[in-house]
mmCIF file of C-alpha atoms in Angstrom:
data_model
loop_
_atom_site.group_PDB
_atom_site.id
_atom_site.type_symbol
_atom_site.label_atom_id
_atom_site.label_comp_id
_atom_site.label_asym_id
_atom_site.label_seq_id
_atom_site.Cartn_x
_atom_site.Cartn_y
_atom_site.Cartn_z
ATOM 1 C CA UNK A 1 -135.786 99.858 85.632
ATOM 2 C CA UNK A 2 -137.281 96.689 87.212
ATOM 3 C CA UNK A 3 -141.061 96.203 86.497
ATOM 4 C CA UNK A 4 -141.816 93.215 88.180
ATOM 5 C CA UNK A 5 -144.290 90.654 87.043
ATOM 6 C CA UNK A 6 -145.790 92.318 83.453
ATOM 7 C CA UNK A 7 -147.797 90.416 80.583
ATOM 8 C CA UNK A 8 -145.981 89.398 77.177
ATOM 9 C CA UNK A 9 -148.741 92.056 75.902
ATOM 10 C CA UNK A 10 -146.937 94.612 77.789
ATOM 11 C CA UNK A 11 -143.220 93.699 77.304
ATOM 12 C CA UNK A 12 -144.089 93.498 73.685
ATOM 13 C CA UNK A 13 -145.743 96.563 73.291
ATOM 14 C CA UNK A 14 -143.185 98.502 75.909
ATOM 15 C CA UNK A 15 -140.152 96.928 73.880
ATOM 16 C CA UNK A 16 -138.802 95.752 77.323
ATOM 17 C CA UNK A 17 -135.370 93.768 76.457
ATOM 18 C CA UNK A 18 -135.532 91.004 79.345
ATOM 19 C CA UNK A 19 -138.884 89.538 78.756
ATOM 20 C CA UNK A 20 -138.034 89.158 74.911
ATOM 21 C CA UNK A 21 -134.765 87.241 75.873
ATOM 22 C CA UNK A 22 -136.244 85.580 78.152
ATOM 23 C CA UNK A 23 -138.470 84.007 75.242
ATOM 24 C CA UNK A 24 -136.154 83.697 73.091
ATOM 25 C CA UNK A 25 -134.052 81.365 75.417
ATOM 26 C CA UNK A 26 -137.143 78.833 75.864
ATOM 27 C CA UNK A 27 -138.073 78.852 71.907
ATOM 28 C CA UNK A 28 -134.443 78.901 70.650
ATOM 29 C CA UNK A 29 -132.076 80.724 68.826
ATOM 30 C CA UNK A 30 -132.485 78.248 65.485
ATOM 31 C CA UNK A 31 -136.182 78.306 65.628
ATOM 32 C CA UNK A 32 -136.115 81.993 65.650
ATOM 33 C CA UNK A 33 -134.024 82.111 62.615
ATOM 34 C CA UNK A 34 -136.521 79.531 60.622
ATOM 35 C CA UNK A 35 -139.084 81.501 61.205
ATOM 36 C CA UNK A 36 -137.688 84.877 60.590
ATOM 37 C CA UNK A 37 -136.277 83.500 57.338
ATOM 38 C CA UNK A 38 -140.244 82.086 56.721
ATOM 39 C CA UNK A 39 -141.493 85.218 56.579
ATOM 40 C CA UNK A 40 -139.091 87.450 54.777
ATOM 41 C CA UNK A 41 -135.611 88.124 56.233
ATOM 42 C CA UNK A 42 -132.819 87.073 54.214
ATOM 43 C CA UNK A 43 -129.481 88.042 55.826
ATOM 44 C CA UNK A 44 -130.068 85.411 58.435
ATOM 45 C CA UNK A 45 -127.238 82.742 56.696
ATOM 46 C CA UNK A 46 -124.976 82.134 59.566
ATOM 47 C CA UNK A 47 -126.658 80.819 62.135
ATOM 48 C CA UNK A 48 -123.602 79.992 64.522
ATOM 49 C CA UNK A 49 -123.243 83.902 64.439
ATOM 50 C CA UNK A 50 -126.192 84.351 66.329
ATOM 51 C CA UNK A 51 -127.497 84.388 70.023
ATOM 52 C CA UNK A 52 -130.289 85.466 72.082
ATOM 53 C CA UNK A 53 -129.008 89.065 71.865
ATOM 54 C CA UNK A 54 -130.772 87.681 67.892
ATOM 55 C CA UNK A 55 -134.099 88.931 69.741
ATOM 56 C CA UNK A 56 -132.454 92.731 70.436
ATOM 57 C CA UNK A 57 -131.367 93.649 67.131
ATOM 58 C CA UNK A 58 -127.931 91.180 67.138
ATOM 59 C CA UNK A 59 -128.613 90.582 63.207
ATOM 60 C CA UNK A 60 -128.478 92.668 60.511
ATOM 61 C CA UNK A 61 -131.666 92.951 58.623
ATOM 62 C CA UNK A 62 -132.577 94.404 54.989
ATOM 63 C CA UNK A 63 -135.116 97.447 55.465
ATOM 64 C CA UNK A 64 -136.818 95.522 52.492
ATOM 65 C CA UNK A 65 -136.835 92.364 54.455
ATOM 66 C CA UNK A 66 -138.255 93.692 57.343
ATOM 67 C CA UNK A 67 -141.309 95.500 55.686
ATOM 68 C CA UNK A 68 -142.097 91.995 53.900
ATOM 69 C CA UNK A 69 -142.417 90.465 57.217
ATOM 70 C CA UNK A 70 -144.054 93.481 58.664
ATOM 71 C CA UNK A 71 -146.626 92.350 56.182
ATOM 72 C CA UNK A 72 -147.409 89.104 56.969
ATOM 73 C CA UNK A 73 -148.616 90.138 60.345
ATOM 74 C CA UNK A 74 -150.861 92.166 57.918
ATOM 75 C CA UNK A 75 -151.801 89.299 55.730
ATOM 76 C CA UNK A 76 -152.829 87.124 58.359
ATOM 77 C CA UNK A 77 -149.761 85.784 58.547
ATOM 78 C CA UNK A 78 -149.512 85.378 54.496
ATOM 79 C CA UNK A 79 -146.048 86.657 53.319
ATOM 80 C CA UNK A 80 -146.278 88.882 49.831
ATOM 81 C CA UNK A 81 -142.924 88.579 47.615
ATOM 82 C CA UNK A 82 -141.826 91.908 47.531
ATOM 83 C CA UNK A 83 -143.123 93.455 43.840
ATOM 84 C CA UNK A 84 -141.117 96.842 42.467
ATOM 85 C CA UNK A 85 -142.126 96.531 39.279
ATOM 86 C CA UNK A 86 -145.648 94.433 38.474
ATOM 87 C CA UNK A 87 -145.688 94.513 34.752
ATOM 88 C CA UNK A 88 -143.437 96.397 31.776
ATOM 89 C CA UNK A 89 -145.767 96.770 28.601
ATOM 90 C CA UNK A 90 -144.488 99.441 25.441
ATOM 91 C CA UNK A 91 -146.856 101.854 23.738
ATOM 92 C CA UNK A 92 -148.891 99.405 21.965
ATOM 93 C CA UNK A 93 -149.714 98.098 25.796
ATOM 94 C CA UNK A 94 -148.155 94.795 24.428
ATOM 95 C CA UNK A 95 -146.510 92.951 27.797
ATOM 96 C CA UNK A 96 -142.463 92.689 27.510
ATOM 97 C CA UNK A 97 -142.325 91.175 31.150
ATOM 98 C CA UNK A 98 -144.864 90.268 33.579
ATOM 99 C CA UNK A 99 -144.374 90.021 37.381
ATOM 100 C CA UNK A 100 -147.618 89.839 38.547
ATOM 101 C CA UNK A 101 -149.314 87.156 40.808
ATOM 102 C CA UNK A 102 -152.726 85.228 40.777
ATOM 103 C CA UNK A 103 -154.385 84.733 43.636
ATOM 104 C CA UNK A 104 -158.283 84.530 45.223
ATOM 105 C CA UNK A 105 -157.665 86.191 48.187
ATOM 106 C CA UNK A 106 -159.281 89.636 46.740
ATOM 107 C CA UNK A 107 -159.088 91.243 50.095
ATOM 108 C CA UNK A 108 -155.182 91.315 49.847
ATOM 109 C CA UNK A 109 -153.507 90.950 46.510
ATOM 110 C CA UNK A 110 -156.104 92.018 44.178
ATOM 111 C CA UNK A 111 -153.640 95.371 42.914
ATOM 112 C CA UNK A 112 -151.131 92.804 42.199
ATOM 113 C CA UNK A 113 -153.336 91.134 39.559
ATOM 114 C CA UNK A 114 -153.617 92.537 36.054
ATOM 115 C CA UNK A 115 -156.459 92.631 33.655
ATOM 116 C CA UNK A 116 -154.640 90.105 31.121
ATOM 117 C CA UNK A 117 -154.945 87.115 33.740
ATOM 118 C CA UNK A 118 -158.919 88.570 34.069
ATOM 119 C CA UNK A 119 -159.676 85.312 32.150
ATOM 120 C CA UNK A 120 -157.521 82.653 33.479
ATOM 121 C CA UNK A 121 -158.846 80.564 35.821
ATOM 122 C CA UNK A 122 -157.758 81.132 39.792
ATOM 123 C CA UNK A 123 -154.730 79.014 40.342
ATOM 124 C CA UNK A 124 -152.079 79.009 43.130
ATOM 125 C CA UNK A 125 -150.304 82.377 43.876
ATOM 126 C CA UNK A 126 -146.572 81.860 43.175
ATOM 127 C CA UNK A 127 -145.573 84.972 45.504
ATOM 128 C CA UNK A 128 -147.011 84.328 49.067
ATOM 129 C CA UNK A 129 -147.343 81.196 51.166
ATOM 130 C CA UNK A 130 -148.529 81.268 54.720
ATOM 131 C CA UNK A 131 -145.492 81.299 57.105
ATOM 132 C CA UNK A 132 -147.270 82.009 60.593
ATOM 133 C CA UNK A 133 -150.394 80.702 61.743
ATOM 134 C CA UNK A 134 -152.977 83.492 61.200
ATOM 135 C CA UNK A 135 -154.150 82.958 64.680
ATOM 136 C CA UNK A 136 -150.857 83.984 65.882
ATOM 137 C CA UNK A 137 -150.809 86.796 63.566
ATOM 138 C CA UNK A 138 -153.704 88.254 64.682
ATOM 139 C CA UNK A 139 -152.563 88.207 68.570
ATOM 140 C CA UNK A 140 -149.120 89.891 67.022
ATOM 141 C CA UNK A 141 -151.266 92.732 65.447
ATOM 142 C CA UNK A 142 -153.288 92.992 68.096
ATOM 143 C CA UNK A 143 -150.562 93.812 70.692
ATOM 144 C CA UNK A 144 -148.605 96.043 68.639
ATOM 145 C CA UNK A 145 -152.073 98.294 67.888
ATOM 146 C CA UNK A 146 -152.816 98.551 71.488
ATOM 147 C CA UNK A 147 -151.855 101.777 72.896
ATOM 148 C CA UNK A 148 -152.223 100.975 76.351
ATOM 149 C CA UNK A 149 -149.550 97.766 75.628
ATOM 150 C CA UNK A 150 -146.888 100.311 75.048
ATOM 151 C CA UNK A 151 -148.118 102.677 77.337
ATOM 152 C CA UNK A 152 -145.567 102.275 80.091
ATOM 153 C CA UNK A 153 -142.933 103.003 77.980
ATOM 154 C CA UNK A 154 -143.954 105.648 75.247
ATOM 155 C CA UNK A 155 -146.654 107.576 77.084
ATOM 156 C CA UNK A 156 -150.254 107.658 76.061
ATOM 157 C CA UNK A 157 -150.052 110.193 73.203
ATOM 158 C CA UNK A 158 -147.027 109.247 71.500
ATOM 159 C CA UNK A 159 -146.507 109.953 67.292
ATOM 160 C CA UNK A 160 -146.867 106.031 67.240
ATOM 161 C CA UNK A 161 -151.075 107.249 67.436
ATOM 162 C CA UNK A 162 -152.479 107.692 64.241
ATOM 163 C CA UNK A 163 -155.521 109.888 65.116
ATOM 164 C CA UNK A 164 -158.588 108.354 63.930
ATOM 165 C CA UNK A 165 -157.170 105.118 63.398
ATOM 166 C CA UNK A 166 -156.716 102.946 66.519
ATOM 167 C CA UNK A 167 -156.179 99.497 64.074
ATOM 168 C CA UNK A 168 -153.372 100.736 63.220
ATOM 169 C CA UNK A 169 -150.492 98.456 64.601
ATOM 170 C CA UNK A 170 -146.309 99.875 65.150
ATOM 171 C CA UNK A 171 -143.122 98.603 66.597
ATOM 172 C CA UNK A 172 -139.882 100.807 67.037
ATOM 173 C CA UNK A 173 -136.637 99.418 67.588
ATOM 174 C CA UNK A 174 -133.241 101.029 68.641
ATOM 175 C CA UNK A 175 -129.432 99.854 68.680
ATOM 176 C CA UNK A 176 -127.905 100.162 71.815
ATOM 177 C CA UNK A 177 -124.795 102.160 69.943
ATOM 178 C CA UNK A 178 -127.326 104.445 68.172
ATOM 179 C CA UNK A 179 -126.653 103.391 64.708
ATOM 180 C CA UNK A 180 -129.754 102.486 63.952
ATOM 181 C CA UNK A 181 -133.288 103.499 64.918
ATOM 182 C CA UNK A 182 -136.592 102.052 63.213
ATOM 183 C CA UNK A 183 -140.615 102.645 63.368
ATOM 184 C CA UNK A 184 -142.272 100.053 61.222
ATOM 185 C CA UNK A 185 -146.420 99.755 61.224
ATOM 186 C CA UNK A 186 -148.859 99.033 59.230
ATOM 187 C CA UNK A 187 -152.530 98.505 58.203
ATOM 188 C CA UNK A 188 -154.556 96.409 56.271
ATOM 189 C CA UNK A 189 -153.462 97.829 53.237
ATOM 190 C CA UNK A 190 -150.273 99.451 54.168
ATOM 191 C CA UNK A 191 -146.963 98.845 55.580
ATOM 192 C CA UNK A 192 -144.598 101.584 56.054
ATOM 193 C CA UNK A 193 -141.131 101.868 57.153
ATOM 194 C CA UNK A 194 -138.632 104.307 58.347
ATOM 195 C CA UNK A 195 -135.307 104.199 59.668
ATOM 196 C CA UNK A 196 -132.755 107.001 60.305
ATOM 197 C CA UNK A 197 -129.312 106.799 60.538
ATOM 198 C CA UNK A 198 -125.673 108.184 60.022
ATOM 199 C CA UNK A 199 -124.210 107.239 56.004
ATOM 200 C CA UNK A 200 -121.136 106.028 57.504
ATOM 201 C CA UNK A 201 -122.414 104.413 60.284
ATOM 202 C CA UNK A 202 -121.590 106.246 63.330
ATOM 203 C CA UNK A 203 -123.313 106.736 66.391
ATOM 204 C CA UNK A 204 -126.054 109.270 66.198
ATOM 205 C CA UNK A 205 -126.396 112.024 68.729
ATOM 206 C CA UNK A 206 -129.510 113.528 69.157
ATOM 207 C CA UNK A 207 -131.900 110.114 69.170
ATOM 208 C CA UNK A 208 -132.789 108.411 71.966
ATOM 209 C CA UNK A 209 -135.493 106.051 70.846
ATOM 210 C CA UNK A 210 -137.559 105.475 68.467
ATOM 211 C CA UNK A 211 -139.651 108.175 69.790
ATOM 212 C CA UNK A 212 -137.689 110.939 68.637
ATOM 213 C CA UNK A 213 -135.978 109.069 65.576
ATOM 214 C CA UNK A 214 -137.830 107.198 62.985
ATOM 215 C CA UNK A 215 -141.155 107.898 64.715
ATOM 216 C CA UNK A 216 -142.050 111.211 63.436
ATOM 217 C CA UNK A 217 -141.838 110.374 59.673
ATOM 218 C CA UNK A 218 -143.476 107.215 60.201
ATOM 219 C CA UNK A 219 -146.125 109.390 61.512
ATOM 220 C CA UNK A 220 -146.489 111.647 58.716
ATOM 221 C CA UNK A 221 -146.693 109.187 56.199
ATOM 222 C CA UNK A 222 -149.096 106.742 57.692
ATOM 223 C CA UNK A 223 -151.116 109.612 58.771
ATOM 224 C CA UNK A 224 -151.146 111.342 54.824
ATOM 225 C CA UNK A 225 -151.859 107.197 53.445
ATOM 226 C CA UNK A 226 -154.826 107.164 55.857
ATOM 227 C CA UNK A 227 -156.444 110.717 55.765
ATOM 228 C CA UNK A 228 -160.013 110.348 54.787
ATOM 229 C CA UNK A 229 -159.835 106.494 54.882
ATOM 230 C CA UNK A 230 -162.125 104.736 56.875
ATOM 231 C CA UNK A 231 -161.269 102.255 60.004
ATOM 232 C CA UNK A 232 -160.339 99.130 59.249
ATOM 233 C CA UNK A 233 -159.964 96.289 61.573
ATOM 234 C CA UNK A 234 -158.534 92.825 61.518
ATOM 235 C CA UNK A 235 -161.455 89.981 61.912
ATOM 236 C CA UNK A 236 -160.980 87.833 64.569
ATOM 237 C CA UNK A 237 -159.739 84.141 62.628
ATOM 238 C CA UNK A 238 -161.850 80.971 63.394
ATOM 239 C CA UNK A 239 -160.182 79.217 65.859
ATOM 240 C CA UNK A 240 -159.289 81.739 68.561
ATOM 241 C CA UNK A 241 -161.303 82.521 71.867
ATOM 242 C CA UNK A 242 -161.353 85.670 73.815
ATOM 243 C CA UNK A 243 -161.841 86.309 77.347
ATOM 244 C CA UNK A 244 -161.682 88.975 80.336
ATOM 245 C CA UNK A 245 -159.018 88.204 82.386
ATOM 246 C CA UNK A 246 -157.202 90.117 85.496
ATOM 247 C CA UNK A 247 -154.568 92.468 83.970
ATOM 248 C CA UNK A 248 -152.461 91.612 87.308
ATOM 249 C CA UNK A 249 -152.026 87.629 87.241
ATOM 250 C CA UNK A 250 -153.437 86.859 84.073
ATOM 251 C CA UNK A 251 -155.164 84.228 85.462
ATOM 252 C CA UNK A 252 -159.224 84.431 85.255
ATOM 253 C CA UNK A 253 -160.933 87.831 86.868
ATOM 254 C CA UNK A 254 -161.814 87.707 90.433
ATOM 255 C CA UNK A 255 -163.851 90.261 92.457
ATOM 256 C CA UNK A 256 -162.016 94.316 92.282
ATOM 257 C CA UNK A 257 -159.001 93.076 89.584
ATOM 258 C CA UNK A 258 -161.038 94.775 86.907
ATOM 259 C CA UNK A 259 -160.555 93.060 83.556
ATOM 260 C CA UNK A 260 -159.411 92.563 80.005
ATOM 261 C CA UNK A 261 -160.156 91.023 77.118
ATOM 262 C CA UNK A 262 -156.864 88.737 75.890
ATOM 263 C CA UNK A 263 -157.391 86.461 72.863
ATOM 264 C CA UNK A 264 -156.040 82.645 73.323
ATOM 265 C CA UNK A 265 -155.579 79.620 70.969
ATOM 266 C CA UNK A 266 -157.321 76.463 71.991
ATOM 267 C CA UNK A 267 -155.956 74.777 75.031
ATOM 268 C CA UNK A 268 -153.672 77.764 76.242
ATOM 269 C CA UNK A 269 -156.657 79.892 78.155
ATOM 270 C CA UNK A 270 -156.362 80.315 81.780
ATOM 271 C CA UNK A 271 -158.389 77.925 84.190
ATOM 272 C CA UNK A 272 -158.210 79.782 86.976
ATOM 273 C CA UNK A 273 -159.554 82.859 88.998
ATOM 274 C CA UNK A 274 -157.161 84.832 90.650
ATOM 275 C CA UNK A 275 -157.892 85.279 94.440
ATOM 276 C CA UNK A 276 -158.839 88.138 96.537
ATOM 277 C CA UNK A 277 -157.140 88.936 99.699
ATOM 278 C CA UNK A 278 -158.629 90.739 102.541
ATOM 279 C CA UNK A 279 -156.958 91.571 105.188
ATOM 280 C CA UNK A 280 -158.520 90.121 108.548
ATOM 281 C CA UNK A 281 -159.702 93.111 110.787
ATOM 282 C CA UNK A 282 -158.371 93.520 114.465
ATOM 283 C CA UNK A 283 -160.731 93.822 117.056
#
């Protein structure tokens, strides 16, 4: 249905088709694909394939591909080389093959880095470069964690709530022919997964959305990673402001609009209030 005038934050978080076309069309098709390919996804390789239906789901996509770039939101916008296998020693703990990174950002890759590189001195990490600017990964994260976002489409206690864990940040996706139906989220220190689908790729017939697809085991397994962990939040990155603005014109808050805090990059924050008006009484 029509929804008039709603915030990126919104159609975002809602998964409403128009508004992400709609972007698509004024960034472009071949930008969309450079960056996608940036951060992870690798079936990309015919661009004259493609159009803005790219933005819907009109590519196919690796389920390891997209959990790579599901990542870099959760690196700051640093994307990880995905890592089955870190290390192979035998018996004698001699190392036959090493796959493991250096790299000084503790915070994120410090499982990835084995006690025989202990020693070494910190040098630059061969498996992740940045490929978004972590102020825009940030903003990302912090529209797909915010419940109220997606709200007007998946109700306000949906599975995509993780009790006790509001930082964590989801995004479900469907095919219009039912073929395929994702819920991929993550944390800090996880990103998880799921899809559900038919073996031989026919339509399914019981799932609707993401909702009632890939949502509930999503939900179980991010909910088993994070039982008895404690909260934690991404850090607002140097060079972004925040501000209350009104949730109706996005402009800045004027008298009875209420507010809402929106994070902007430098030069891109709103100017002006939005203005109240009364209606003139009759005498």
């Amino acid at each position: 249905r029509f929804r008039g005038n709603v915030t990126l934050r919104t159609a975002l978080g809602s998964s409403l088709n128009v508004p992400a076309v709609k972007v698509l069309a004024s960034y472009g098709v071949a930008k969309m694909i450079e960056q996608g390919s940036r951060m992870g996804i690798t079936t990309w390789t015919s661009p004259e394939r493609y159009g803005l239906s790219l933005t819907l789901g009109g590519g196919e996509v690796k389920m390891t591909d997209m959990t790579v770039l599901y990542g870099s939101f959760a690196n700051y916008g640093k994307t990880v080389k995905l890592m089955p296998i870190l290390s192979v020693t035998d018996s004698k703990e001699v190392v036959l093959e090493d796959h493991s990174c250096t790299t000084e950002d503790k915070s994120i890759l410090s499982w990835l880095t084995p006690k025989i590189h202990a020693a070494e001195a910190p040098q630059a990490n061969p498996c992740t470069h940045q490929s978004l600017d972590e102020r825009v990964a940030f903003t990302i994260t912090d529209i797909l964690k915010d419940n109220t976002a997606r709200t007007p489409a998946f109700g306000p206690n949906s599975l995509l709530n993780i009790p006790g864990h509001p930082e964590v940040a989801v995004k479900t996706g469907t095919t219009q022919n039912l073929r395929d139906n994702w819920a991929i989220g993550y944390t800090k220190d996880y990103t998880v997964a799921a899809w559900v689908g038919n073996n031989d790729n026919t339509p399914m017939k019981y799932v609707a959305s993401g909702i009632t697809g890939a949502t509930p085991i999503w939900h179980n397994i991010m909910k088993s990673l994070l039982q008895d962990k404690p909260v934690d939040d991404w850090q607002l990155p140097a060079g972004i402001s925040s501000q209350q603005i009104c949730p109706a014109t996005g402009t800045l808050p004027c008298e009875g609009c209420g507010g809402k805090t929106e994070y902007f990059l430098p030069g891109t924050e709103p100017t002006a209030h939005c203005v109240v008006k009364k209606e003139e009484e009759e005498k």
